[in-house]
PDB file of C-alpha atoms in Angstrom:
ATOM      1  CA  UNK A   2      -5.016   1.194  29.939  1.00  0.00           C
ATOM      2  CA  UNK A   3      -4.419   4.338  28.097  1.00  0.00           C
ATOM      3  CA  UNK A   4      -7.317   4.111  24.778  1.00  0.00           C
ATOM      4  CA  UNK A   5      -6.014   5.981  21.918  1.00  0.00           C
ATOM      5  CA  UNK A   6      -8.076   9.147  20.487  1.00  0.00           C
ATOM      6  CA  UNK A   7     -10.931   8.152  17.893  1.00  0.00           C
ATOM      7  CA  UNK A   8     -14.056   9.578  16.019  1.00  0.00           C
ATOM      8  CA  UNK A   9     -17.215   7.458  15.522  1.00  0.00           C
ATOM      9  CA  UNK A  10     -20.529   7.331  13.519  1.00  0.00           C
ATOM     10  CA  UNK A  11     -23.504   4.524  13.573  1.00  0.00           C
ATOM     11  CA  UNK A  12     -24.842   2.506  15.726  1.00  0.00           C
ATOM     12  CA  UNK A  13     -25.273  -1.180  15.788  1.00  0.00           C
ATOM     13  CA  UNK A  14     -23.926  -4.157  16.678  1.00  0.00           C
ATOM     14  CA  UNK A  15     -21.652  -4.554  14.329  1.00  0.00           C
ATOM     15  CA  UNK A  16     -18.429  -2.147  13.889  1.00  0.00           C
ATOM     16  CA  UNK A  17     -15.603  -1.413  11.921  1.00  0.00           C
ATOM     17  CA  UNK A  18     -11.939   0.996  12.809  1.00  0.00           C
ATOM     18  CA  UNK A  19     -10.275   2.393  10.037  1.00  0.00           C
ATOM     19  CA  UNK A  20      -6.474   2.810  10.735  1.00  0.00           C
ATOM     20  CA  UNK A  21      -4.709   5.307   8.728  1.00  0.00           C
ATOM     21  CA  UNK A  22      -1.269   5.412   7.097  1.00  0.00           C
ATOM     22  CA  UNK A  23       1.561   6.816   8.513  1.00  0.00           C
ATOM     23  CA  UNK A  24       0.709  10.327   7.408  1.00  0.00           C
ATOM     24  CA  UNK A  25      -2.848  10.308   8.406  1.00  0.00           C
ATOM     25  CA  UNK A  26      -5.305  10.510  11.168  1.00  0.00           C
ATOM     26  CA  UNK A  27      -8.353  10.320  12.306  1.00  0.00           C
ATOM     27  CA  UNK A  28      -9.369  13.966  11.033  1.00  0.00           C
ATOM     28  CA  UNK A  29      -8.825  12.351   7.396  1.00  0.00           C
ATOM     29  CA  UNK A  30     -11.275  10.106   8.044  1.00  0.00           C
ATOM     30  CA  UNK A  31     -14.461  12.198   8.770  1.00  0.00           C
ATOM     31  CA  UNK A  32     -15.797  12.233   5.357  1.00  0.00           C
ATOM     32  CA  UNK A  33     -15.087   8.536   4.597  1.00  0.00           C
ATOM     33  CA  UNK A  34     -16.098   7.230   7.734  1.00  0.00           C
ATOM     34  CA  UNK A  35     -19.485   7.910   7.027  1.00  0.00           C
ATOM     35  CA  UNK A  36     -19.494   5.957   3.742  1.00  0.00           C
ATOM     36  CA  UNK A  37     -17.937   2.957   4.811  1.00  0.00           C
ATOM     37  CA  UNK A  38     -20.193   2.628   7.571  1.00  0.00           C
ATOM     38  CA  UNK A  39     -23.513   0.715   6.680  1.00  0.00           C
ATOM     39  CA  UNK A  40     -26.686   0.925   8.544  1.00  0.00           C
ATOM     40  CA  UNK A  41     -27.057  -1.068  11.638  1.00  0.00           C
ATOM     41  CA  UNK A  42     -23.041  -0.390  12.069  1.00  0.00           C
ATOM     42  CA  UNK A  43     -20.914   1.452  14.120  1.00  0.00           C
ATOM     43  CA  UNK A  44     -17.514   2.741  12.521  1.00  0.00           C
ATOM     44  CA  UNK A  45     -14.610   4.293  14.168  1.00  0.00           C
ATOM     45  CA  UNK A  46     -11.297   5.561  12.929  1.00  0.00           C
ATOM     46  CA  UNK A  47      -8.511   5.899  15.664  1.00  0.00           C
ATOM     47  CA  UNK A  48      -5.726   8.136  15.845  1.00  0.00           C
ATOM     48  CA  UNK A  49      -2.741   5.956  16.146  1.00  0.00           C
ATOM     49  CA  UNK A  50      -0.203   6.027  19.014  1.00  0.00           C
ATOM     50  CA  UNK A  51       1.513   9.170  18.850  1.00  0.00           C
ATOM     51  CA  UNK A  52      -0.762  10.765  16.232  1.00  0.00           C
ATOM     52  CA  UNK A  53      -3.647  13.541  16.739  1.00  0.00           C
ATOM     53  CA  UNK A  54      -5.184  13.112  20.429  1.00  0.00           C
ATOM     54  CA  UNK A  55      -3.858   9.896  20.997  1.00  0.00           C
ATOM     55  CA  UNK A  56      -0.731   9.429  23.499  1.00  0.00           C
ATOM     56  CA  UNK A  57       2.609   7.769  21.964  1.00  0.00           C
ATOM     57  CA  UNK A  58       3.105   4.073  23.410  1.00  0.00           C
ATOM     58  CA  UNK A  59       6.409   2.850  24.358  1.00  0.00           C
ATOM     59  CA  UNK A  60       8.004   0.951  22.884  1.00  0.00           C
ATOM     60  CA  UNK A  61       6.495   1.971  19.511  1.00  0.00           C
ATOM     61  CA  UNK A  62       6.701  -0.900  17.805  1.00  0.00           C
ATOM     62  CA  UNK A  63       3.845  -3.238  15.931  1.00  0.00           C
ATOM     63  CA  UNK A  64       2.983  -5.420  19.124  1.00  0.00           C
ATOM     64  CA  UNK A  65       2.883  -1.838  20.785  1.00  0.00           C
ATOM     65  CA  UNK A  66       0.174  -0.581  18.083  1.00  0.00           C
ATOM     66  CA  UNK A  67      -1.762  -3.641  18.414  1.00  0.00           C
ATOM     67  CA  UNK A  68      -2.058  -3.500  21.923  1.00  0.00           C
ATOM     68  CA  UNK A  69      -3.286  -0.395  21.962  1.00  0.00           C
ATOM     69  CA  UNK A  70      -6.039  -0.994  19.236  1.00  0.00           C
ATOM     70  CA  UNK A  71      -7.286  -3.641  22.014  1.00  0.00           C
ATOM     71  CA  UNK A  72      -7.507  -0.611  24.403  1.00  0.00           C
ATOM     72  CA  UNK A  73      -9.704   1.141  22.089  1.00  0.00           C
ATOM     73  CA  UNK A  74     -11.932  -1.830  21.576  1.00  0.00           C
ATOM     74  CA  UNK A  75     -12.170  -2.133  25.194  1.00  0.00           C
ATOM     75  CA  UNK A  76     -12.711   1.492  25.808  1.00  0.00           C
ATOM     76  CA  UNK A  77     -15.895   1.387  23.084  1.00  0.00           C
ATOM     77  CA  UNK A  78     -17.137  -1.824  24.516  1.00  0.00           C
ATOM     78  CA  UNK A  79     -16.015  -3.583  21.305  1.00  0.00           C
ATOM     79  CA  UNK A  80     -15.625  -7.674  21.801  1.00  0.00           C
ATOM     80  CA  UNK A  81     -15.327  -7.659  17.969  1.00  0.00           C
ATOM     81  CA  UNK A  82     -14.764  -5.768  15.004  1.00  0.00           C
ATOM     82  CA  UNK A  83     -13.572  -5.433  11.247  1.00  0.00           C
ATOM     83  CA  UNK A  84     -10.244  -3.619  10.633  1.00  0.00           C
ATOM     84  CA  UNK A  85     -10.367  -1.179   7.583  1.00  0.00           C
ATOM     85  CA  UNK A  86      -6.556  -0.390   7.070  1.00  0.00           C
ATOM     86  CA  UNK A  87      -4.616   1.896   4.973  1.00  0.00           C
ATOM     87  CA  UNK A  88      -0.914   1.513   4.510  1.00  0.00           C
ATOM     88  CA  UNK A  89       0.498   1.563   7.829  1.00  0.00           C
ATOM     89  CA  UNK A  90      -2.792   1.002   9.007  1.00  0.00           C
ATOM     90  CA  UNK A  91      -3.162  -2.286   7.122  1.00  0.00           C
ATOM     91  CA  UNK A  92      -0.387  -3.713   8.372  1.00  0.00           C
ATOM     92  CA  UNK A  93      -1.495  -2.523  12.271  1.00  0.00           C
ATOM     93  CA  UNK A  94      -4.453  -4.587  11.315  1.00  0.00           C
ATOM     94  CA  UNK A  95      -2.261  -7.663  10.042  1.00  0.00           C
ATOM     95  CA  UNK A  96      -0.268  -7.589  13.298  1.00  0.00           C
ATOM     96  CA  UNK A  97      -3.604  -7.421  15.685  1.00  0.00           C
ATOM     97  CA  UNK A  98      -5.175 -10.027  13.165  1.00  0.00           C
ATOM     98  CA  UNK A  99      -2.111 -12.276  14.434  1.00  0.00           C
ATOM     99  CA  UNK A 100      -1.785 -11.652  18.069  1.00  0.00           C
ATOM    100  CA  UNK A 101      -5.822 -10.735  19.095  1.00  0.00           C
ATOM    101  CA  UNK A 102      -7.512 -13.045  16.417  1.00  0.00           C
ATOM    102  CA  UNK A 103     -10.459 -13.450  18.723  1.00  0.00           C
ATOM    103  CA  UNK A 104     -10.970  -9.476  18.534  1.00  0.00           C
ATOM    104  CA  UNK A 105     -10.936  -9.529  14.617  1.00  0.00           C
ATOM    105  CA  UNK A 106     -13.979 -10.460  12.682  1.00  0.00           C
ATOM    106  CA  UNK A 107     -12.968  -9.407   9.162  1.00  0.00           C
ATOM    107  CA  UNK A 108      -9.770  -7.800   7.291  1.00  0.00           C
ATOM    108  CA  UNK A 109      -9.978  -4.627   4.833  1.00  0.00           C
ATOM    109  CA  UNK A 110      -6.227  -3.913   3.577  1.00  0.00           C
ATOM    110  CA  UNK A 111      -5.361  -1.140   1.378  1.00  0.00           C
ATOM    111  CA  UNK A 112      -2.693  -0.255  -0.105  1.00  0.00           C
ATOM    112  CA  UNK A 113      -0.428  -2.270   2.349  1.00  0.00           C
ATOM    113  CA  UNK A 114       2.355  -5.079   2.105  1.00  0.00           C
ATOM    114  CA  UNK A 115       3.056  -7.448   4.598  1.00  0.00           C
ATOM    115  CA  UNK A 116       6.171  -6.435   5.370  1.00  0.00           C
ATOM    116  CA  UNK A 117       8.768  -3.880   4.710  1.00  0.00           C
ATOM    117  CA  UNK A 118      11.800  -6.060   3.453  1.00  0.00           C
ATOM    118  CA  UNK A 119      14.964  -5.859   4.469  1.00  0.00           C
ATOM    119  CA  UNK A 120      15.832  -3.293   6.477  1.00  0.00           C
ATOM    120  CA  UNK A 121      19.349  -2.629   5.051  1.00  0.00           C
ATOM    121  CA  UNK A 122      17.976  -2.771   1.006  1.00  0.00           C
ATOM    122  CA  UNK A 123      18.642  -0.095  -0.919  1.00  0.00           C
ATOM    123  CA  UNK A 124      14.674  -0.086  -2.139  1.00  0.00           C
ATOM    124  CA  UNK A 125      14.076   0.117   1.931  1.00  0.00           C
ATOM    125  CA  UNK A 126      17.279   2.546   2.709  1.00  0.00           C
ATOM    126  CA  UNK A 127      15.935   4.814  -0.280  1.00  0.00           C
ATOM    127  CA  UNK A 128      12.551   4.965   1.378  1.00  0.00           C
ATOM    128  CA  UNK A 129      13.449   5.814   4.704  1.00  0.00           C
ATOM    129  CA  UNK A 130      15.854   8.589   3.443  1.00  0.00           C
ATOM    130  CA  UNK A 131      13.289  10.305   0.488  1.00  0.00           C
ATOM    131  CA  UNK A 132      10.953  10.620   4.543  1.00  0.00           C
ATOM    132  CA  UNK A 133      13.245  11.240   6.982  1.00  0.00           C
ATOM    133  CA  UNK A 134      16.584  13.113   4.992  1.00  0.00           C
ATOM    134  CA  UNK A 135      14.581  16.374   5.027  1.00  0.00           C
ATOM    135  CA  UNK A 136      13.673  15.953   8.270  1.00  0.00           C
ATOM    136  CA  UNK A 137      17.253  15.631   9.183  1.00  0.00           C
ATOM    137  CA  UNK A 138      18.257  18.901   7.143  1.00  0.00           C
ATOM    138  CA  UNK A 139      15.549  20.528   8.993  1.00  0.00           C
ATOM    139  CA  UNK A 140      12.224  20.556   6.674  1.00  0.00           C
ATOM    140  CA  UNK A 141       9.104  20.691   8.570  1.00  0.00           C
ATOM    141  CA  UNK A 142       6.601  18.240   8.637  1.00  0.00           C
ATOM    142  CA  UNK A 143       4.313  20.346   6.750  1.00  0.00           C
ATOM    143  CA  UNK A 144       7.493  21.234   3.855  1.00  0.00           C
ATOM    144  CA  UNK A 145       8.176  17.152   4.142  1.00  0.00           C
ATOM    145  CA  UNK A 146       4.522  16.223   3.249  1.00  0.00           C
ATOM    146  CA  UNK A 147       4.683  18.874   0.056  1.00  0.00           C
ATOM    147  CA  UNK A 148       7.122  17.050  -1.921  1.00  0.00           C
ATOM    148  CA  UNK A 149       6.200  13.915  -0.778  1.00  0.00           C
ATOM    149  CA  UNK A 150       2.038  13.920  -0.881  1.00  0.00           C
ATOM    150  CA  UNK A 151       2.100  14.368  -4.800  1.00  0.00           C
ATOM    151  CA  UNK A 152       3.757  11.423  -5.203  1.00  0.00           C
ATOM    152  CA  UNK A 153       1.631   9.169  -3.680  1.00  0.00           C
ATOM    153  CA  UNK A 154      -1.437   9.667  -6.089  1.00  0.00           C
ATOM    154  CA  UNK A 155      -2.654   8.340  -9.382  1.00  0.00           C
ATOM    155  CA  UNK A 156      -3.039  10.899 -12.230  1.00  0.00           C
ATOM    156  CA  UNK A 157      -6.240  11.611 -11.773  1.00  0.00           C
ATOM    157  CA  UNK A 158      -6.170  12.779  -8.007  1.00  0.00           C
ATOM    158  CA  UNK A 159      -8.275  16.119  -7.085  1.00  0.00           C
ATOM    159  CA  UNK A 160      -5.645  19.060  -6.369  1.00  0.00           C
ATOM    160  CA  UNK A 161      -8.310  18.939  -2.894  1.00  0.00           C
ATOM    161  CA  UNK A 162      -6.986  15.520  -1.972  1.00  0.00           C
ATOM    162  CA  UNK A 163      -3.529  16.424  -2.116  1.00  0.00           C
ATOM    163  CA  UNK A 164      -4.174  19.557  -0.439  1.00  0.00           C
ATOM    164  CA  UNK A 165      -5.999  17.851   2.547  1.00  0.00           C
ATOM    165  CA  UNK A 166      -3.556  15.119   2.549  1.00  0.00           C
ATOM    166  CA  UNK A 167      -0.668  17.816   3.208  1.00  0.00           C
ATOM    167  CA  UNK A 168      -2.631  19.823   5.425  1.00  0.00           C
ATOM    168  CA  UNK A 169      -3.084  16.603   7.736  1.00  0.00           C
ATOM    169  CA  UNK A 170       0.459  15.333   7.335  1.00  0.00           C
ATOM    170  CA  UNK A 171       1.888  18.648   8.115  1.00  0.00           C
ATOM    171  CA  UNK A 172      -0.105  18.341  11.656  1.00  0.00           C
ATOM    172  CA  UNK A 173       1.982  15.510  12.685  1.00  0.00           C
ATOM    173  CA  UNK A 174       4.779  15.452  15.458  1.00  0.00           C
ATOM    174  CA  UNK A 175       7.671  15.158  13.864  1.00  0.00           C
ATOM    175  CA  UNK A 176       9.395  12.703  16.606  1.00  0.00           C
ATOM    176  CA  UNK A 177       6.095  10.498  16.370  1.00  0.00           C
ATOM    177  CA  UNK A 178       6.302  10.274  12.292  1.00  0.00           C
ATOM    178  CA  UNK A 179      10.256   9.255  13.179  1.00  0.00           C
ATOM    179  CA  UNK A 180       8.881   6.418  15.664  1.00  0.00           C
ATOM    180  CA  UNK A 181       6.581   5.504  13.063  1.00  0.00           C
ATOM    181  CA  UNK A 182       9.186   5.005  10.017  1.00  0.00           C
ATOM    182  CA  UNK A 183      11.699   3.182  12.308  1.00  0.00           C
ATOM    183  CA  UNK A 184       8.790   0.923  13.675  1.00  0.00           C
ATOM    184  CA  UNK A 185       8.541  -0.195   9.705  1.00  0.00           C
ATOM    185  CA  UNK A 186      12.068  -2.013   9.976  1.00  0.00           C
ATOM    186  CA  UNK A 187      10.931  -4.729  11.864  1.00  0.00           C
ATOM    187  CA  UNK A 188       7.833  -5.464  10.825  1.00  0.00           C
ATOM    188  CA  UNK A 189       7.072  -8.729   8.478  1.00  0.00           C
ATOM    189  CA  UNK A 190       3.998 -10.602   9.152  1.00  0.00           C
ATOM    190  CA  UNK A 191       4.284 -12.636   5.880  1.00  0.00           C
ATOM    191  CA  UNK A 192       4.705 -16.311   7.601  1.00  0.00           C
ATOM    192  CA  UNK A 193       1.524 -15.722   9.398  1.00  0.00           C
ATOM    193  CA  UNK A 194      -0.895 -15.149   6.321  1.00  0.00           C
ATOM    194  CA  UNK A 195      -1.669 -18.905   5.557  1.00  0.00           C
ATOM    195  CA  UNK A 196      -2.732 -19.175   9.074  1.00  0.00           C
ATOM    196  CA  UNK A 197      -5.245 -15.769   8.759  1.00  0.00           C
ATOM    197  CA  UNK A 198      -8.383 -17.710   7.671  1.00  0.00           C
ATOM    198  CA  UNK A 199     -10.668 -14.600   8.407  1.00  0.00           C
ATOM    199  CA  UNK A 200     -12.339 -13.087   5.896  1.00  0.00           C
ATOM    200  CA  UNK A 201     -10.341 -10.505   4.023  1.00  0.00           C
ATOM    201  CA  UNK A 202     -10.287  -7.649   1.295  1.00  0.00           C
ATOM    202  CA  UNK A 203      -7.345  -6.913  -0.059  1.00  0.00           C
ATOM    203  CA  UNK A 204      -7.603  -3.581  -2.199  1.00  0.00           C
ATOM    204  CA  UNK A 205      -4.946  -2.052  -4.184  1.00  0.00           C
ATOM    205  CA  UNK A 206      -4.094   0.851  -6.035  1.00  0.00           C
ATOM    206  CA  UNK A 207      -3.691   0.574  -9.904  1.00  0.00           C
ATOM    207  CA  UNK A 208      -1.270   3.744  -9.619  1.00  0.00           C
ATOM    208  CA  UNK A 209       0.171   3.131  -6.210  1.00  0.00           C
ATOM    209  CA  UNK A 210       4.154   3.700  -6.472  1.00  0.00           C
ATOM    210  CA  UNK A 211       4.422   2.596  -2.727  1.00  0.00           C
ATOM    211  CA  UNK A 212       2.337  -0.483  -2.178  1.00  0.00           C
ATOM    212  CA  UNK A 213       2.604  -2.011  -5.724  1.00  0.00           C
ATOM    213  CA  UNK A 214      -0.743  -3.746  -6.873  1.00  0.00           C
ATOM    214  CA  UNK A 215       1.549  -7.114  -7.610  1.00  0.00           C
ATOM    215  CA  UNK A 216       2.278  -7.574  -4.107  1.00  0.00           C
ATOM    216  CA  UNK A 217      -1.050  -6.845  -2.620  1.00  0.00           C
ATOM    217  CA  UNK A 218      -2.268 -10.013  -5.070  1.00  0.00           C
ATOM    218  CA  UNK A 219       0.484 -11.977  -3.800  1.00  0.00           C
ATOM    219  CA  UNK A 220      -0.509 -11.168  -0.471  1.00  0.00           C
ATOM    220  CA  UNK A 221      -4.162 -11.899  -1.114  1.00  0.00           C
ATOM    221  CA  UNK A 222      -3.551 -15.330  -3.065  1.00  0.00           C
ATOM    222  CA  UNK A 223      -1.582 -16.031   0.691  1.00  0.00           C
ATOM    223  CA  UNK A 224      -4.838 -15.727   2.540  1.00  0.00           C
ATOM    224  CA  UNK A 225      -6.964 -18.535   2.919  1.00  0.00           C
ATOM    225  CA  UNK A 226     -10.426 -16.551   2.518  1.00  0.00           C
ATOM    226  CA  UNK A 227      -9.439 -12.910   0.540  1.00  0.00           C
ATOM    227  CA  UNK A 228     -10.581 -11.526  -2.168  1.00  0.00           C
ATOM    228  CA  UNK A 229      -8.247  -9.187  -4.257  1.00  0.00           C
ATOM    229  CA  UNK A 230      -9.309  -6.379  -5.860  1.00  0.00           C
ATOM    230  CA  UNK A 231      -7.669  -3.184  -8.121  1.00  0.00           C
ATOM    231  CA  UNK A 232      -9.089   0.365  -8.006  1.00  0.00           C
ATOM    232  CA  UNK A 233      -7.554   3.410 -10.345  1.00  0.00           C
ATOM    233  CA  UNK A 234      -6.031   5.092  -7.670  1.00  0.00           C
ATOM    234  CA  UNK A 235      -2.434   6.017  -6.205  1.00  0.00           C
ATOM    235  CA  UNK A 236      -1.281   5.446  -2.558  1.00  0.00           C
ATOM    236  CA  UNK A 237      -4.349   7.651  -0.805  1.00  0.00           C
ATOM    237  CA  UNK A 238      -6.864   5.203  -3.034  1.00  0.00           C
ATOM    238  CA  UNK A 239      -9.196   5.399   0.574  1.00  0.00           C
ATOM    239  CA  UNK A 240      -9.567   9.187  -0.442  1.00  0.00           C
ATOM    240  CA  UNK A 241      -8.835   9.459  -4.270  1.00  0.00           C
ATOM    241  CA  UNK A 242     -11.796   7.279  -5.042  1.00  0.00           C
ATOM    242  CA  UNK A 243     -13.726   7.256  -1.892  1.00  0.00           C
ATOM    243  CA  UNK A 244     -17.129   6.055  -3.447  1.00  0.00           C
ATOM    244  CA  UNK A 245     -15.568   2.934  -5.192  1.00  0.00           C
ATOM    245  CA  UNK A 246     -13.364   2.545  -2.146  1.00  0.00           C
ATOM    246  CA  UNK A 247     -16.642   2.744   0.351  1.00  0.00           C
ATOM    247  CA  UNK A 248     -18.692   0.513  -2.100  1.00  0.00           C
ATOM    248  CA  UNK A 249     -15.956  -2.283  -2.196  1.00  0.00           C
ATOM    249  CA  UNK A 250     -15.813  -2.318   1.529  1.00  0.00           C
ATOM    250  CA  UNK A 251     -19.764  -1.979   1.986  1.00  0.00           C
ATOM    251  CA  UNK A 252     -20.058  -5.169  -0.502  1.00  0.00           C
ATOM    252  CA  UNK A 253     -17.502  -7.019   1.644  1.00  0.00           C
ATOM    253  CA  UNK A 254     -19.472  -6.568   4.813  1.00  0.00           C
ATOM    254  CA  UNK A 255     -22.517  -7.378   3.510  1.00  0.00           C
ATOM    255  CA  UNK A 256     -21.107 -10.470   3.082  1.00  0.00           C
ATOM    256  CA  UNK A 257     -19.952 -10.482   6.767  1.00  0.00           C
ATOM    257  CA  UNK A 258     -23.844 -10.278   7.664  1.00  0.00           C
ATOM    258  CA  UNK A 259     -24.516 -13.447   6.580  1.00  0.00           C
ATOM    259  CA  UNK A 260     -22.298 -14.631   9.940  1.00  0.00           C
ATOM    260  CA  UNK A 261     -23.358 -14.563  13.282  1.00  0.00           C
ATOM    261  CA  UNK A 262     -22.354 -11.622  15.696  1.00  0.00           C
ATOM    262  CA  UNK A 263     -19.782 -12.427  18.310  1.00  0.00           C
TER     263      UNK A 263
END
């Protein structure tokens, strides 16, 4: 077993991991961590595979991912807890929701879709060459994550978020932010959400240009036991709005309490 990296706060019985996107880390999650977290909880937020302090898994690849989120539970003597996912992190939660469902007491996903489409569609094709092309004429991560981390908010994002949201992205190896994108062809967990019947929140971006708020509600109305919800954010809607993110997520476990711990 080789546990990925991750940061913690809390204590309890109870815990959460938030996995972030594919330009994130754990380091973005030390102020939101906190806030998601209630009393009598413990949260975590992991560096994935390849990202911060963790180690890259081979293959990298969804199954890959999900295996090593087991590690981590194992590693923090978690038999159970609630996935918090962003973007790539939400659909690392939908793929360990599918293969580890006895590990997974409740669903968070933001600004995610279930899968990525075809692989060979110009809407995909566009999207892997606006994040890798640079990369390929020899932009850094850090000159990559400039043109691209503006894009990703709502109009009414803090200059601070984008700036921390570059600073982070610009930290990432560029060979394990390649092994990231191509992981994205294959994935499509969309046949398996009738069969999810945990509880879920499904939370969307008003603004978000990536994850569009109709197919997050599609997704949702596919899940026997999700609520949907729409915040006025972009893409980063974890840090853009983190109190009405934390609140929506706090509200969701509290309705988790009224279960018994595994």
């Amino acid at each position: 077993m080789n546990a990925p990296h991750w940061i913690e706060t809390g204590r309890g019985e109870r815990a959460l991991v938030f996995l972030h996107g594919i330009s994130g880390g754990a380091a973005g999650a030390l102020d939101i961590l906190p806030l998601l977290t209630p009393p009598g909880w413990r949260g975590l937020a992991w560096d994935m595979p390849g990202y911060g302090n963790s180690r890259q898994v081979e293959p990298v690849s969804f199954d890959s991912f999900a295996g090593a989120l087991v590690d981590l539970f194992d590693a923090a003597g978690l038999e159970q807890a609630v996935l918090v996912g962003h973007s790539m992190g939400g659909m690392i939660a939908l793929q360990a929701a599918v293969r580890f469902p006895e590990r997974i007491s409740g669903l968070v996903l933001a600004c995610c879709t279930p899968a990525f489409g075809a692989p060979a569609g110009p809407l995909q094709q566009a999207f892997l060459a606006r994040r890798l092309g640079p990369l390929d004429e020899g932009a850094t991560m850090r000159e990559l994550a400039v043109e691209l981390i503006p894009t990703m908010v709502g109009p009414g994002a803090d200059p601070v978020v984008v700036r921390d949201a570059v600073d982070l992205m610009g930290r990432i190896a560029p060979a394990s932010y390649r092994a990231a994108m191509h992981a994205l062809l294959g994935f499509d967990q969309r046949a398996a959400l009738p069969g999810l019947a945990l509880p879920a929140l499904v939370l969307a971006g008003r603004h978000d240009a990536v994850a569009a708020p109709a197919v997050l509600r599609r997704m949702a109305e596919s899940l026997p036991a999700a609520t949907y919800l729409e915040i006025d954010a972009g893409h980063l809607l974890p840090f853009e709005e983190p109190a009405a993110f934390a609140a929506a997520v706090r509200e969701f476990l509290a309705g988790l309490d009224c279960m018994p711990v595994m």
